[in-house]
mmCIF file of C-alpha atoms in Angstrom:
data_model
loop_
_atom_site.group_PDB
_atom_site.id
_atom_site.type_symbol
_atom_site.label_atom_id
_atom_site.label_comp_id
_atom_site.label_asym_id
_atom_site.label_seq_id
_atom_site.Cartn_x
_atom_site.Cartn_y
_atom_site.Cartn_z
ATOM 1 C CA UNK A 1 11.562 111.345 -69.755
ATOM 2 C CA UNK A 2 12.994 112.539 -66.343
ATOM 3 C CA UNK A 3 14.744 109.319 -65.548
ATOM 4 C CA UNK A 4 16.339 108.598 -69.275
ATOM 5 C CA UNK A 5 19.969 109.504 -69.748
ATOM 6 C CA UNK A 6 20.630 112.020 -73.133
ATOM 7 C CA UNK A 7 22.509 108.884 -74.820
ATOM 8 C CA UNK A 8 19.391 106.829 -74.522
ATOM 9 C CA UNK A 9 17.210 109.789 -75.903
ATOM 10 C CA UNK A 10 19.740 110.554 -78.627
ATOM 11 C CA UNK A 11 21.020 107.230 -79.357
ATOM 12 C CA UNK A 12 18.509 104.394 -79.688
ATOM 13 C CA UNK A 13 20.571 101.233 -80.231
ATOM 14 C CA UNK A 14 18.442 99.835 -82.407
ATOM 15 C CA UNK A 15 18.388 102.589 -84.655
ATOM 16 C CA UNK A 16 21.193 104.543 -85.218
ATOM 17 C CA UNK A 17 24.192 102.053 -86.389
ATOM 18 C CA UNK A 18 26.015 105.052 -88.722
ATOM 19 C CA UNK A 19 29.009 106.407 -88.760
ATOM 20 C CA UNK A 20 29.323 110.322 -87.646
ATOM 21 C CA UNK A 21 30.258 112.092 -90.985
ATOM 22 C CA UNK A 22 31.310 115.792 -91.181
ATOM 23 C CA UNK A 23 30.826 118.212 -94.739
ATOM 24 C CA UNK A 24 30.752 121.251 -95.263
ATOM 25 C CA UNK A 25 29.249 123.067 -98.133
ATOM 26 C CA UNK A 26 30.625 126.503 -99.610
ATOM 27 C CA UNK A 27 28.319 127.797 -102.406
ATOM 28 C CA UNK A 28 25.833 130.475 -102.794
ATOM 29 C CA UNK A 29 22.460 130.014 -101.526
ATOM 30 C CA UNK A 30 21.071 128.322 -104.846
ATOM 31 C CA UNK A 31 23.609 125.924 -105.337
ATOM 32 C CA UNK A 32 23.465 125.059 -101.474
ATOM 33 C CA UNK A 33 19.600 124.698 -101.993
ATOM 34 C CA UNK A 34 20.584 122.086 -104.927
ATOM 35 C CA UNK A 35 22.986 120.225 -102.798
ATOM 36 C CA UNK A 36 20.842 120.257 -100.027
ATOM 37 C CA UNK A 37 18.073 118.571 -102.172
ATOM 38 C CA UNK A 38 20.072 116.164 -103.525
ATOM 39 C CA UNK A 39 20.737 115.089 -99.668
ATOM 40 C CA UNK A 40 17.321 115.166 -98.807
ATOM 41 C CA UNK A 41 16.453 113.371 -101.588
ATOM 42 C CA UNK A 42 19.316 110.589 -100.996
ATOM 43 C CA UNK A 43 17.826 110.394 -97.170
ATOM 44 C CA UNK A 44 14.428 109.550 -98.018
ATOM 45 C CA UNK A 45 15.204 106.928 -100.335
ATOM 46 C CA UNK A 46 17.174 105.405 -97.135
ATOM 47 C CA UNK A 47 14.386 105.782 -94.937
ATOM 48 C CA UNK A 48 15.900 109.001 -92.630
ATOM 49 C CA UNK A 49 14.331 111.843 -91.282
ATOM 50 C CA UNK A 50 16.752 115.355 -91.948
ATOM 51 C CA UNK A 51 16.965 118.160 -89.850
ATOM 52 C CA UNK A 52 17.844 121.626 -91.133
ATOM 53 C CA UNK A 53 18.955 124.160 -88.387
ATOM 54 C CA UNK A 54 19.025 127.899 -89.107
ATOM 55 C CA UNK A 55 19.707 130.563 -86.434
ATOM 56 C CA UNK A 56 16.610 132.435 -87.326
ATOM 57 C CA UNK A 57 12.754 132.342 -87.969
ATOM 58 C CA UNK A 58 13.154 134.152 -91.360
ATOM 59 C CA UNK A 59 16.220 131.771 -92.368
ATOM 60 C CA UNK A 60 14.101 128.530 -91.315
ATOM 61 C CA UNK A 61 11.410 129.779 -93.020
ATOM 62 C CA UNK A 62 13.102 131.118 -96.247
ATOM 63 C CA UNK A 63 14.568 126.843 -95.988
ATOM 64 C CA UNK A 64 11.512 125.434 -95.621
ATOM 65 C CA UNK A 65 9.894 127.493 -98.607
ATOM 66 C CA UNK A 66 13.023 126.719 -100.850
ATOM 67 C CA UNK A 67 13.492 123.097 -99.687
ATOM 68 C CA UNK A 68 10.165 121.884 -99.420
ATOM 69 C CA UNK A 69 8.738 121.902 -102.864
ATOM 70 C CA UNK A 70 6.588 118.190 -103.559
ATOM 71 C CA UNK A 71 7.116 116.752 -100.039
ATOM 72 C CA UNK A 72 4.859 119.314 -98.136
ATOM 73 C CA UNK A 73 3.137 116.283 -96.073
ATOM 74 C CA UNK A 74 6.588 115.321 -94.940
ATOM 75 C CA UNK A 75 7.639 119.156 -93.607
ATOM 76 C CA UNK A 76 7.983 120.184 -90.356
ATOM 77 C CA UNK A 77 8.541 123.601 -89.560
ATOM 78 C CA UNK A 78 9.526 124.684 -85.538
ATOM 79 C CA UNK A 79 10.308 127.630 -84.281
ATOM 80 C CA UNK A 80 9.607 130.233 -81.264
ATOM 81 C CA UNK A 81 6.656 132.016 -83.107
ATOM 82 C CA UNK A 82 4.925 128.470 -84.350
ATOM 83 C CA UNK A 83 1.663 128.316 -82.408
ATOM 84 C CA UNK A 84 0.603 125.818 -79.625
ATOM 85 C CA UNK A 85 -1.823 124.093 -82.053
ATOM 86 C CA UNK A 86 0.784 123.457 -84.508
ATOM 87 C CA UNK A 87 3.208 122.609 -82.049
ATOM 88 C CA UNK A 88 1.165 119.644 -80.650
ATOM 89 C CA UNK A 89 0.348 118.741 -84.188
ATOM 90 C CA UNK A 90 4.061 118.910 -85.058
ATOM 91 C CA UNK A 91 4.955 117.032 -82.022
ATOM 92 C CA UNK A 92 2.446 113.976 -82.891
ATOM 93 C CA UNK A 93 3.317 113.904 -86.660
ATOM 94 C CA UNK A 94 7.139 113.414 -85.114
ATOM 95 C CA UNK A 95 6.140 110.683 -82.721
ATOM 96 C CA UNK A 96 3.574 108.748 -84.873
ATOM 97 C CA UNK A 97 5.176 108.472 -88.415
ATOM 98 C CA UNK A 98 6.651 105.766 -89.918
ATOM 99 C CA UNK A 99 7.720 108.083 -92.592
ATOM 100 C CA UNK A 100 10.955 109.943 -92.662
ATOM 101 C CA UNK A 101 10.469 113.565 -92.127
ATOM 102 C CA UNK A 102 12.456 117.123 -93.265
ATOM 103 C CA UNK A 103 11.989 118.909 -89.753
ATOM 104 C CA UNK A 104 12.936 122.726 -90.008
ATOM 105 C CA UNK A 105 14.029 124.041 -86.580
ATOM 106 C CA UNK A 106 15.755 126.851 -84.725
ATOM 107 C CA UNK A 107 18.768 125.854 -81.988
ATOM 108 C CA UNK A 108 16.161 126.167 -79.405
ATOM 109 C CA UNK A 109 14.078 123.186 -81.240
ATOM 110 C CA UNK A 110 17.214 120.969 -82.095
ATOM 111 C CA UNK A 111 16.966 118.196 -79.474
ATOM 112 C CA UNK A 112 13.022 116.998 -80.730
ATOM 113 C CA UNK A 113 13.963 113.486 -80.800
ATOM 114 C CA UNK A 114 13.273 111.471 -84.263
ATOM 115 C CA UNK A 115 14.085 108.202 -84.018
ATOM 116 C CA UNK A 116 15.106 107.755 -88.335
ATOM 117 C CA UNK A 117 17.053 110.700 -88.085
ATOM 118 C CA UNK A 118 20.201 110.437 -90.559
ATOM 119 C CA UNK A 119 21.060 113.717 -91.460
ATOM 120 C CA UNK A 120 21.535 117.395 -89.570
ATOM 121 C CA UNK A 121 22.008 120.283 -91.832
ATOM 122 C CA UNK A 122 23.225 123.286 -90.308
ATOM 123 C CA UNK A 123 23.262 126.507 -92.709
ATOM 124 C CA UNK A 124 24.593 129.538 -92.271
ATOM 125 C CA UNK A 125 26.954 128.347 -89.649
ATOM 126 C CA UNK A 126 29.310 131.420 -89.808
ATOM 127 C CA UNK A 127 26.136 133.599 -87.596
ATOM 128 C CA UNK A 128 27.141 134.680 -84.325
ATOM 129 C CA UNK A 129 22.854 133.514 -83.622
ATOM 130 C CA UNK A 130 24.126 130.010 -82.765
ATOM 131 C CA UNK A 131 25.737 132.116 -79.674
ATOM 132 C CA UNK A 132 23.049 132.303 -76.412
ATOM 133 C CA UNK A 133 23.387 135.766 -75.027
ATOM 134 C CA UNK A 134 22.531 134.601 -71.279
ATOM 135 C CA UNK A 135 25.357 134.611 -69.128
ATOM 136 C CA UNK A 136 27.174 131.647 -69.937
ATOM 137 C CA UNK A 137 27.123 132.201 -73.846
ATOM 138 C CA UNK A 138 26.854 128.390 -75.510
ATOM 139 C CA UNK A 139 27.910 127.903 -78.653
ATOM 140 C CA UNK A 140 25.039 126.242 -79.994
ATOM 141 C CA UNK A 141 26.908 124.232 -82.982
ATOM 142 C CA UNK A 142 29.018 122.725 -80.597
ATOM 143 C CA UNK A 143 25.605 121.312 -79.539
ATOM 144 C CA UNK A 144 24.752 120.080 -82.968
ATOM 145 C CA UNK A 145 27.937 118.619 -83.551
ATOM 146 C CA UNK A 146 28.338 116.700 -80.405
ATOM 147 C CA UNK A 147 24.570 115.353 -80.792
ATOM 148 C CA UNK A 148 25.667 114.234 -84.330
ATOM 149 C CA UNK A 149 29.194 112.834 -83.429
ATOM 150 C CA UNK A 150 27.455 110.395 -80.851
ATOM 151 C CA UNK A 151 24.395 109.131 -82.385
ATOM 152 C CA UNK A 152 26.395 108.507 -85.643
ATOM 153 C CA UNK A 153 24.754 110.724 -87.970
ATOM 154 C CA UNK A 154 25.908 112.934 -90.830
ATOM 155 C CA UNK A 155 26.371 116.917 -90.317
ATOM 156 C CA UNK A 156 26.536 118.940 -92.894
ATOM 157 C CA UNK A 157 27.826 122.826 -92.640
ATOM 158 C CA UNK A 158 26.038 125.419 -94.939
ATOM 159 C CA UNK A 159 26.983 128.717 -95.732
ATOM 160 C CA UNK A 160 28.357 131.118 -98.606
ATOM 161 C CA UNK A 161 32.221 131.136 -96.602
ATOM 162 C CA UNK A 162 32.757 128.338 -93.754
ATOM 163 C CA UNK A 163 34.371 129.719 -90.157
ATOM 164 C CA UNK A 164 37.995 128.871 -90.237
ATOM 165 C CA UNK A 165 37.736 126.535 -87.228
ATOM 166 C CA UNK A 166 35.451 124.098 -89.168
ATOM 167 C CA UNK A 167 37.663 124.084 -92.039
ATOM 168 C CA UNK A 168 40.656 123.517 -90.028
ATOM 169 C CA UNK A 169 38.940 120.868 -88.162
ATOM 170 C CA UNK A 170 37.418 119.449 -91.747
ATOM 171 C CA UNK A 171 41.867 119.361 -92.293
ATOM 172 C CA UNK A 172 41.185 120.872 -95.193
ATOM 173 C CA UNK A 173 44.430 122.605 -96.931
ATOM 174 C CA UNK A 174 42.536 125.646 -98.843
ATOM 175 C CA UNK A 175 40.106 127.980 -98.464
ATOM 176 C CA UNK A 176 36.972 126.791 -100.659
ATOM 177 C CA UNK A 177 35.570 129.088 -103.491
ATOM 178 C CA UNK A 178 33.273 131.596 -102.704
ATOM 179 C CA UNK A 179 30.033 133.084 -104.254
ATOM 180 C CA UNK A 180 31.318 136.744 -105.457
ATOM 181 C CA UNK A 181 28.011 138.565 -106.922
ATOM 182 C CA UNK A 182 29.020 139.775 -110.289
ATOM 183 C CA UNK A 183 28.679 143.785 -109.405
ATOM 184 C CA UNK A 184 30.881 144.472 -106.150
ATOM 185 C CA UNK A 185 30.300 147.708 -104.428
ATOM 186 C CA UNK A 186 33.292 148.761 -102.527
ATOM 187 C CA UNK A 187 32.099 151.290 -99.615
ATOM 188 C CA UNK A 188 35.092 154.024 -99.234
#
């Protein structure tokens, strides 16, 4: 793995023909779930493995409970806390099946290579926790994005309001509506 270039890692040419696609999706966290199913749902009948990236353990975890109701052989949850042993057995079910996975991870997990992956789903992308702290600060969904814009797959924004920058890169003309709970406390 030393000598391979990132393209070849990322991009198997025999694999990934698609065409990078960019949504985003405004909604509370239920209706998210349901579009988020519906995408899962669409990528396994194609045949592609789906990442969901959350900033944190409790979000991935709180995904991978909501998301992974009926296809619990096919779930993959990785994190910073998952132990060794189901790390390596993570890492084998990722290089040995022929089926396409749903692979929960935290930025620090994002570049396990998959060769069927289709789809990356990034929710709660308005969290400063896609920021590094060290002393160069990455942006870690500039990452995600670039990985996705070059091996042609589709990347999907999740979160109850969108950052401003990925709507006005998304060109779109409005601000999307919102979840508003139905009691509002207002804090004087």
């Amino acid at each position: 793995m030393q000598g391979e270039k990132l393209s070849e890692i990322l991009t198997p040419t025999e694999t990934h023909h698609g065409v990078f696609e960019e949504r985003v999706v405004a909604a509370s966290r239920t209706d998210r779930a349901d579009a988020y199913k519906r995408m899962i749902r669409s990528a396994f009948a194609a045949k592609k493995s789906v990442y969901v990236v959350a900033p944190t353990i409790r979000s991935v975890e709180y995904w991978a409970k909501e998301l992974s109701k009926g296809i619990q052989k096919h779930v993959l949850v990785l994190h910073s806390k998952t132990t060794k042993k189901n790390l390596r057995s993570a890492f084998a079910q990722l290089k040995t099946s022929d089926r396409p996975l749903l692979v929960f991870v935290t930025p620090g997990f994002f570049l396990v290579p998959r060769a069927d992956l289709g789809f990356i789903i990034a929710e709660d992308e308005g969290s400063s926790l896609y920021k590094t702290i060290d002393r160069y600060s990455a942006d870690l969904r500039i990452l995600i994005r670039s990985v996705a814009e070059h091996a042609g797959l589709t990347l999907t924004w999740g979160d109850t309001m969108p950052r401003l920058e990925t709507l006005a890169r998304l060109g779109a003309d409005h601000l999307p509506r919102t979840y508003v709970p139905k009691k509002v406390h207002v804090v004087p």
